[in-house]
């Protein structure tokens, strides 16, 4: 490879890392938001379940108070739209760079496929994972440090461990055994195909989101793109599959961290034990609803307003 080709490959590697770690639309940001929403919605479901149990215990005849369905339906619609659109974005096949570029799992994977013939073991270890290549030299340096310590406890060099992990990961990617390693080893295309197969299993979610949420699909475009009986258990399985693949792509091709459920700085359940509305507030809410109804009823454009440019 000439110098120009080297620089081009290094830029593409940098693009993979940016696509994974970008704070706005990067993969790990998107995954973190989806994991948090999933935990929050499952908590909401649990709240409904606990309230139903309490209602049955306190009012066996079904006369006890129940949770407001309007607000729960709003939460549910928001969660499902967020989940399905989030999956669609992570599966987006558009290219990684350019005016229509996207930061998606498939965009990273497709770019890795395009660069596969140039990603040798040495380039992978040194430039993608930013580690030293020569394990024997590292082990010798570590041994010399141990001898020089004269029996005293010392910290091992983390560079050795990191490099060992890099080589082991490339063993998985290349299908080459440790004893047969070479700096010119390449990624086995079958491994990348296996990742794509995992993503393809989720494409039905992406297709549904495209025709039902992101776009107002007509009867023809919606045909065969439904998610029959897709419930919270299916959502968990889809999110689990996305996280598992995202973590592998992040580790192997972006040298990044794995996605986890965020730790809330405070108490995420604060205020749930307080009644949101008292009985005295009901007339005010009823009047507010009437105002909203009247406001919506006033939203109409007369033909003369359209033609005159007024209104």
Short mmCIF file of C-alpha atoms in Angstrom, two decimals:
data_model
loop_
_atom_site.label_atom_id
_atom_site.label_comp_id
_atom_site.label_asym_id
_atom_site.label_seq_id
_atom_site.Cartn_x
_atom_site.Cartn_y
_atom_site.Cartn_z
CA UNK A 1 0.00 0.00 0.00
CA UNK A 2 1.25 3.45 -0.84
CA UNK A 3 1.21 6.35 1.56
CA UNK A 4 -2.02 7.74 0.09
CA UNK A 5 -3.78 4.39 0.44
CA UNK A 6 -2.53 4.10 4.00
CA UNK A 7 -3.96 7.48 4.88
CA UNK A 8 -7.28 6.64 3.24
CA UNK A 9 -7.60 3.42 5.23
CA UNK A 10 -6.72 5.14 8.49
CA UNK A 11 -9.39 7.75 7.78
CA UNK A 12 -11.98 5.04 7.24
CA UNK A 13 -10.98 3.40 10.52
CA UNK A 14 -11.39 6.78 12.19
CA UNK A 15 -14.86 7.01 10.63
CA UNK A 16 -15.87 3.69 12.19
CA UNK A 17 -14.83 4.91 15.61
CA UNK A 18 -16.65 8.21 15.17
CA UNK A 19 -19.81 6.45 13.99
CA UNK A 20 -19.74 4.36 17.14
CA UNK A 21 -18.89 7.06 19.69
CA UNK A 22 -20.47 10.27 18.31
CA UNK A 23 -22.34 11.98 21.16
CA UNK A 24 -25.30 13.00 19.02
CA UNK A 25 -26.24 10.09 16.74
CA UNK A 26 -23.50 7.52 17.34
CA UNK A 27 -24.27 3.86 17.91
CA UNK A 28 -23.44 3.82 21.61
CA UNK A 29 -25.53 6.96 22.19
CA UNK A 30 -28.49 5.42 20.37
CA UNK A 31 -28.13 2.12 22.21
CA UNK A 32 -27.89 3.86 25.57
CA UNK A 33 -31.12 5.77 24.92
CA UNK A 34 -32.93 2.61 23.81
CA UNK A 35 -31.79 0.66 26.87
CA UNK A 36 -32.92 3.47 29.18
CA UNK A 37 -36.33 3.77 27.49
CA UNK A 38 -36.76 0.00 27.72
CA UNK A 39 -36.01 -0.01 31.45
CA UNK A 40 -38.32 2.97 32.02
CA UNK A 41 -41.21 1.43 30.08
CA UNK A 42 -40.84 -1.91 31.81
CA UNK A 43 -41.01 0.04 35.07
CA UNK A 44 -44.22 1.69 33.85
CA UNK A 45 -45.67 -1.74 33.06
CA UNK A 46 -44.72 -2.88 36.54
CA UNK A 47 -46.44 0.16 38.04
CA UNK A 48 -49.64 -0.75 36.20
CA UNK A 49 -49.35 -4.35 37.38
CA UNK A 50 -48.83 -3.33 41.01
CA UNK A 51 -51.75 -0.89 40.82
CA UNK A 52 -54.00 -3.62 39.40
CA UNK A 53 -53.00 -6.00 42.19
CA UNK A 54 -53.72 -3.32 44.77
CA UNK A 55 -57.08 -2.53 43.16
CA UNK A 56 -58.13 -6.17 43.26
CA UNK A 57 -57.05 -6.45 46.91
CA UNK A 58 -58.83 -3.28 48.00
CA UNK A 59 -61.92 -3.53 45.81
CA UNK A 60 -62.80 -7.13 44.88
CA UNK A 61 -65.92 -5.92 43.10
CA UNK A 62 -63.91 -3.74 40.73
CA UNK A 63 -65.09 -0.45 42.22
CA UNK A 64 -61.61 0.75 43.23
CA UNK A 65 -59.67 3.49 41.44
CA UNK A 66 -57.65 2.57 38.35
CA UNK A 67 -54.71 4.17 36.59
CA UNK A 68 -55.48 6.71 33.91
CA UNK A 69 -55.45 4.90 30.56
CA UNK A 70 -54.94 8.09 28.54
CA UNK A 71 -51.54 8.82 30.06
CA UNK A 72 -50.39 5.21 29.91
CA UNK A 73 -51.40 4.96 26.24
CA UNK A 74 -49.34 8.10 25.56
CA UNK A 75 -46.31 6.53 27.25
CA UNK A 76 -46.81 3.27 25.35
CA UNK A 77 -47.08 4.93 21.93
CA UNK A 78 -43.97 6.97 22.63
CA UNK A 79 -42.02 3.90 23.72
CA UNK A 80 -42.96 1.74 20.73
CA UNK A 81 -42.28 4.51 18.23
CA UNK A 82 -38.91 5.22 19.85
CA UNK A 83 -37.94 1.54 19.90
CA UNK A 84 -38.91 0.81 16.31
CA UNK A 85 -37.37 3.98 14.90
CA UNK A 86 -34.23 3.37 16.96
CA UNK A 87 -33.89 -0.11 15.47
CA UNK A 88 -34.49 1.30 11.99
CA UNK A 89 -31.69 3.85 12.44
CA UNK A 90 -29.21 1.23 13.65
CA UNK A 91 -30.05 -0.99 10.65
CA UNK A 92 -29.90 1.84 8.08
CA UNK A 93 -27.99 0.67 4.95
CA UNK A 94 -26.93 4.13 3.76
CA UNK A 95 -23.17 4.78 3.50
CA UNK A 96 -21.11 5.90 6.45
CA UNK A 97 -19.89 9.16 4.89
CA UNK A 98 -21.24 11.66 2.40
CA UNK A 99 -24.29 13.93 2.27
CA UNK A 100 -26.61 10.99 3.03
CA UNK A 101 -24.21 9.34 5.44
CA UNK A 102 -25.48 7.64 8.59
CA UNK A 103 -24.01 6.30 11.81
CA UNK A 104 -25.52 2.83 11.88
CA UNK A 105 -24.34 -0.70 12.61
CA UNK A 106 -24.88 -1.70 9.00
CA UNK A 107 -23.02 1.36 7.69
CA UNK A 108 -19.99 0.45 9.80
CA UNK A 109 -20.20 -3.21 8.80
CA UNK A 110 -20.50 -2.45 5.09
CA UNK A 111 -17.49 -0.15 5.22
CA UNK A 112 -15.47 -2.80 7.05
CA UNK A 113 -16.42 -5.26 4.30
CA UNK A 114 -15.19 -2.84 1.66
CA UNK A 115 -11.84 -2.43 3.46
CA UNK A 116 -11.39 -6.08 4.42
CA UNK A 117 -8.63 -6.86 1.86
CA UNK A 118 -6.47 -4.12 3.42
CA UNK A 119 -7.07 -4.85 7.10
CA UNK A 120 -4.19 -7.12 8.00
CA UNK A 121 -3.53 -8.34 11.51
CA UNK A 122 -0.77 -5.75 11.96
CA UNK A 123 -2.96 -2.87 10.78
CA UNK A 124 -5.78 -4.12 12.99
CA UNK A 125 -3.64 -4.33 16.13
CA UNK A 126 -1.59 -1.17 15.61
CA UNK A 127 -4.00 1.23 13.94
CA UNK A 128 -7.51 0.05 14.77
CA UNK A 129 -6.94 -1.11 18.34
CA UNK A 130 -3.96 1.22 18.97
CA UNK A 131 -1.78 -1.49 20.55
CA UNK A 132 1.75 -2.76 20.09
CA UNK A 133 2.00 -5.66 17.68
CA UNK A 134 4.98 -7.72 18.88
CA UNK A 135 3.79 -9.90 21.75
CA UNK A 136 7.17 -11.54 22.25
CA UNK A 137 8.86 -8.18 22.76
CA UNK A 138 6.18 -7.18 25.25
CA UNK A 139 6.48 -10.46 27.13
CA UNK A 140 10.26 -10.10 27.27
CA UNK A 141 9.94 -6.56 28.63
CA UNK A 142 7.46 -7.78 31.22
CA UNK A 143 9.81 -10.58 32.27
CA UNK A 144 12.73 -8.19 32.57
CA UNK A 145 10.62 -5.91 34.79
CA UNK A 146 9.73 -8.87 37.03
CA UNK A 147 13.40 -9.86 37.37
CA UNK A 148 14.42 -6.28 38.13
CA UNK A 149 11.84 -6.07 40.92
CA UNK A 150 13.85 -8.60 42.95
CA UNK A 151 10.76 -10.29 44.32
CA UNK A 152 8.85 -7.09 45.11
CA UNK A 153 5.25 -6.76 43.98
CA UNK A 154 4.91 -4.71 40.77
CA UNK A 155 2.15 -3.82 38.37
CA UNK A 156 2.14 -5.74 35.11
CA UNK A 157 2.31 -3.73 31.91
CA UNK A 158 -1.29 -3.24 30.64
CA UNK A 159 0.09 -2.91 27.11
CA UNK A 160 0.81 -6.65 27.12
CA UNK A 161 -2.73 -7.59 28.16
CA UNK A 162 -4.31 -5.23 25.66
CA UNK A 163 -2.16 -6.56 22.83
CA UNK A 164 -2.99 -10.14 23.77
CA UNK A 165 -6.70 -9.27 23.64
CA UNK A 166 -6.26 -7.68 20.20
CA UNK A 167 -4.54 -10.73 18.76
CA UNK A 168 -7.13 -13.04 20.30
CA UNK A 169 -9.96 -10.98 18.78
CA UNK A 170 -8.28 -11.07 15.39
CA UNK A 171 -7.97 -14.84 15.77
CA UNK A 172 -11.78 -14.93 15.97
CA UNK A 173 -12.11 -12.61 12.99
CA UNK A 174 -9.59 -14.38 10.79
CA UNK A 175 -10.18 -17.97 11.86
CA UNK A 176 -6.40 -18.34 12.34
CA UNK A 177 -5.07 -20.30 15.31
CA UNK A 178 -2.55 -18.70 17.65
CA UNK A 179 0.26 -20.96 16.47
CA UNK A 180 -0.34 -19.96 12.83
CA UNK A 181 -0.55 -16.18 13.26
CA UNK A 182 0.93 -13.93 10.59
CA UNK A 183 0.97 -10.16 10.28
CA UNK A 184 -0.69 -10.53 6.86
CA UNK A 185 -3.71 -12.46 8.16
CA UNK A 186 -7.04 -11.06 6.96
CA UNK A 187 -10.57 -11.07 8.33
CA UNK A 188 -12.59 -14.06 7.19
CA UNK A 189 -15.51 -12.68 5.12
CA UNK A 190 -17.72 -15.41 6.59
CA UNK A 191 -17.50 -13.68 9.98
CA UNK A 192 -18.79 -10.42 8.51
CA UNK A 193 -21.56 -12.35 6.75
CA UNK A 194 -22.59 -13.85 10.11
CA UNK A 195 -22.91 -10.35 11.56
CA UNK A 196 -24.99 -9.23 8.57
CA UNK A 197 -27.21 -12.28 9.00
CA UNK A 198 -27.92 -11.24 12.60
CA UNK A 199 -28.82 -7.74 11.45
CA UNK A 200 -30.99 -9.08 8.63
CA UNK A 201 -33.10 -10.98 11.16
CA UNK A 202 -34.20 -7.59 12.50
CA UNK A 203 -34.98 -6.01 9.13
CA UNK A 204 -38.69 -6.74 9.52
CA UNK A 205 -38.70 -4.21 12.37
CA UNK A 206 -36.95 -1.66 10.17
CA UNK A 207 -39.39 -2.27 7.31
CA UNK A 208 -42.38 -1.88 9.63
CA UNK A 209 -41.01 1.37 11.08
CA UNK A 210 -40.39 2.72 7.58
CA UNK A 211 -43.94 2.13 6.35
CA UNK A 212 -45.91 2.71 9.56
CA UNK A 213 -43.98 5.36 11.52
CA UNK A 214 -41.25 7.12 9.55
CA UNK A 215 -43.41 7.25 6.39
CA UNK A 216 -47.15 7.16 5.83
CA UNK A 217 -47.07 3.98 3.79
CA UNK A 218 -50.09 3.21 1.63
CA UNK A 219 -51.91 -0.12 1.63
CA UNK A 220 -49.59 -1.49 -1.05
CA UNK A 221 -46.32 -0.48 0.63
CA UNK A 222 -47.53 -1.79 4.00
CA UNK A 223 -48.39 -5.20 2.57
CA UNK A 224 -46.44 -7.94 4.32
CA UNK A 225 -44.71 -5.48 6.67
CA UNK A 226 -46.66 -5.91 9.86
CA UNK A 227 -45.48 -6.91 13.32
CA UNK A 228 -48.23 -9.23 14.47
CA UNK A 229 -48.40 -9.71 18.25
CA UNK A 230 -45.12 -7.85 18.84
CA UNK A 231 -45.09 -7.32 22.60
CA UNK A 232 -42.65 -6.35 25.34
CA UNK A 233 -41.03 -9.79 25.20
CA UNK A 234 -40.34 -9.36 21.48
CA UNK A 235 -39.02 -5.86 22.21
CA UNK A 236 -36.58 -7.33 24.73
CA UNK A 237 -35.33 -9.92 22.24
CA UNK A 238 -34.88 -7.32 19.49
CA UNK A 239 -33.06 -4.95 21.82
CA UNK A 240 -30.91 -7.79 23.14
CA UNK A 241 -29.91 -8.75 19.58
CA UNK A 242 -29.05 -5.14 18.71
CA UNK A 243 -26.98 -4.68 21.86
CA UNK A 244 -25.05 -7.92 21.38
CA UNK A 245 -24.12 -7.06 17.79
CA UNK A 246 -23.41 -3.42 18.67
CA UNK A 247 -21.05 -4.51 21.44
CA UNK A 248 -19.14 -6.82 19.09
CA UNK A 249 -18.92 -4.22 16.33
CA UNK A 250 -17.82 -1.65 18.91
CA UNK A 251 -15.12 -3.93 20.28
CA UNK A 252 -13.86 -5.31 16.98
CA UNK A 253 -14.08 -2.31 14.67
CA UNK A 254 -14.34 0.82 16.81
CA UNK A 255 -12.16 -0.04 19.80
CA UNK A 256 -15.05 1.25 21.88
CA UNK A 257 -16.87 0.47 25.08
CA UNK A 258 -19.98 -1.65 25.31
CA UNK A 259 -23.41 -0.11 25.80
CA UNK A 260 -24.92 -0.38 29.28
CA UNK A 261 -27.94 0.86 31.19
CA UNK A 262 -27.05 4.32 32.43
CA UNK A 263 -26.70 4.98 36.15
CA UNK A 264 -29.10 7.78 37.02
CA UNK A 265 -27.59 10.56 39.12
CA UNK A 266 -30.32 10.64 41.74
CA UNK A 267 -33.45 8.57 42.28
CA UNK A 268 -35.24 7.65 39.07
CA UNK A 269 -38.35 6.72 41.09
CA UNK A 270 -38.59 10.06 42.88
CA UNK A 271 -42.16 11.37 43.07
CA UNK A 272 -43.84 8.14 41.96
CA UNK A 273 -45.30 7.68 45.43
CA UNK A 274 -47.09 11.04 45.17
CA UNK A 275 -50.50 11.54 43.64
CA UNK A 276 -50.16 13.60 40.47
CA UNK A 277 -53.67 15.02 40.73
CA UNK A 278 -56.05 15.55 43.64
CA UNK A 279 -59.83 15.35 43.46
CA UNK A 280 -59.95 19.13 43.80
CA UNK A 281 -57.99 19.45 40.55
CA UNK A 282 -60.57 17.58 38.46
CA UNK A 283 -62.77 20.58 37.55
CA UNK A 284 -59.66 22.49 36.45
CA UNK A 285 -58.55 19.59 34.24
CA UNK A 286 -62.04 19.28 32.78
CA UNK A 287 -62.10 22.99 31.95
CA UNK A 288 -58.59 22.78 30.46
CA UNK A 289 -59.70 19.90 28.20
CA UNK A 290 -62.63 21.97 26.97
CA UNK A 291 -60.26 24.83 26.14
CA UNK A 292 -58.04 22.47 24.14
CA UNK A 293 -61.12 21.13 22.33
CA UNK A 294 -62.28 24.65 21.46
CA UNK A 295 -58.79 25.63 20.31
CA UNK A 296 -58.53 22.63 17.98
CA UNK A 297 -62.02 23.31 16.63
CA UNK A 298 -60.85 26.78 15.60
CA UNK A 299 -58.04 25.45 13.45
CA UNK A 300 -59.47 25.84 9.96
CA UNK A 301 -58.34 27.81 6.95
CA UNK A 302 -60.95 29.54 4.82
CA UNK A 303 -60.43 29.53 1.04
CA UNK A 304 -60.21 33.31 0.92
CA UNK A 305 -57.48 33.25 3.60
CA UNK A 306 -55.45 30.77 1.57
CA UNK A 307 -55.82 32.77 -1.63
CA UNK A 308 -55.04 36.09 0.03
CA UNK A 309 -52.07 34.74 1.96
CA UNK A 310 -53.61 35.75 5.30
CA UNK A 311 -54.59 33.75 8.34
#
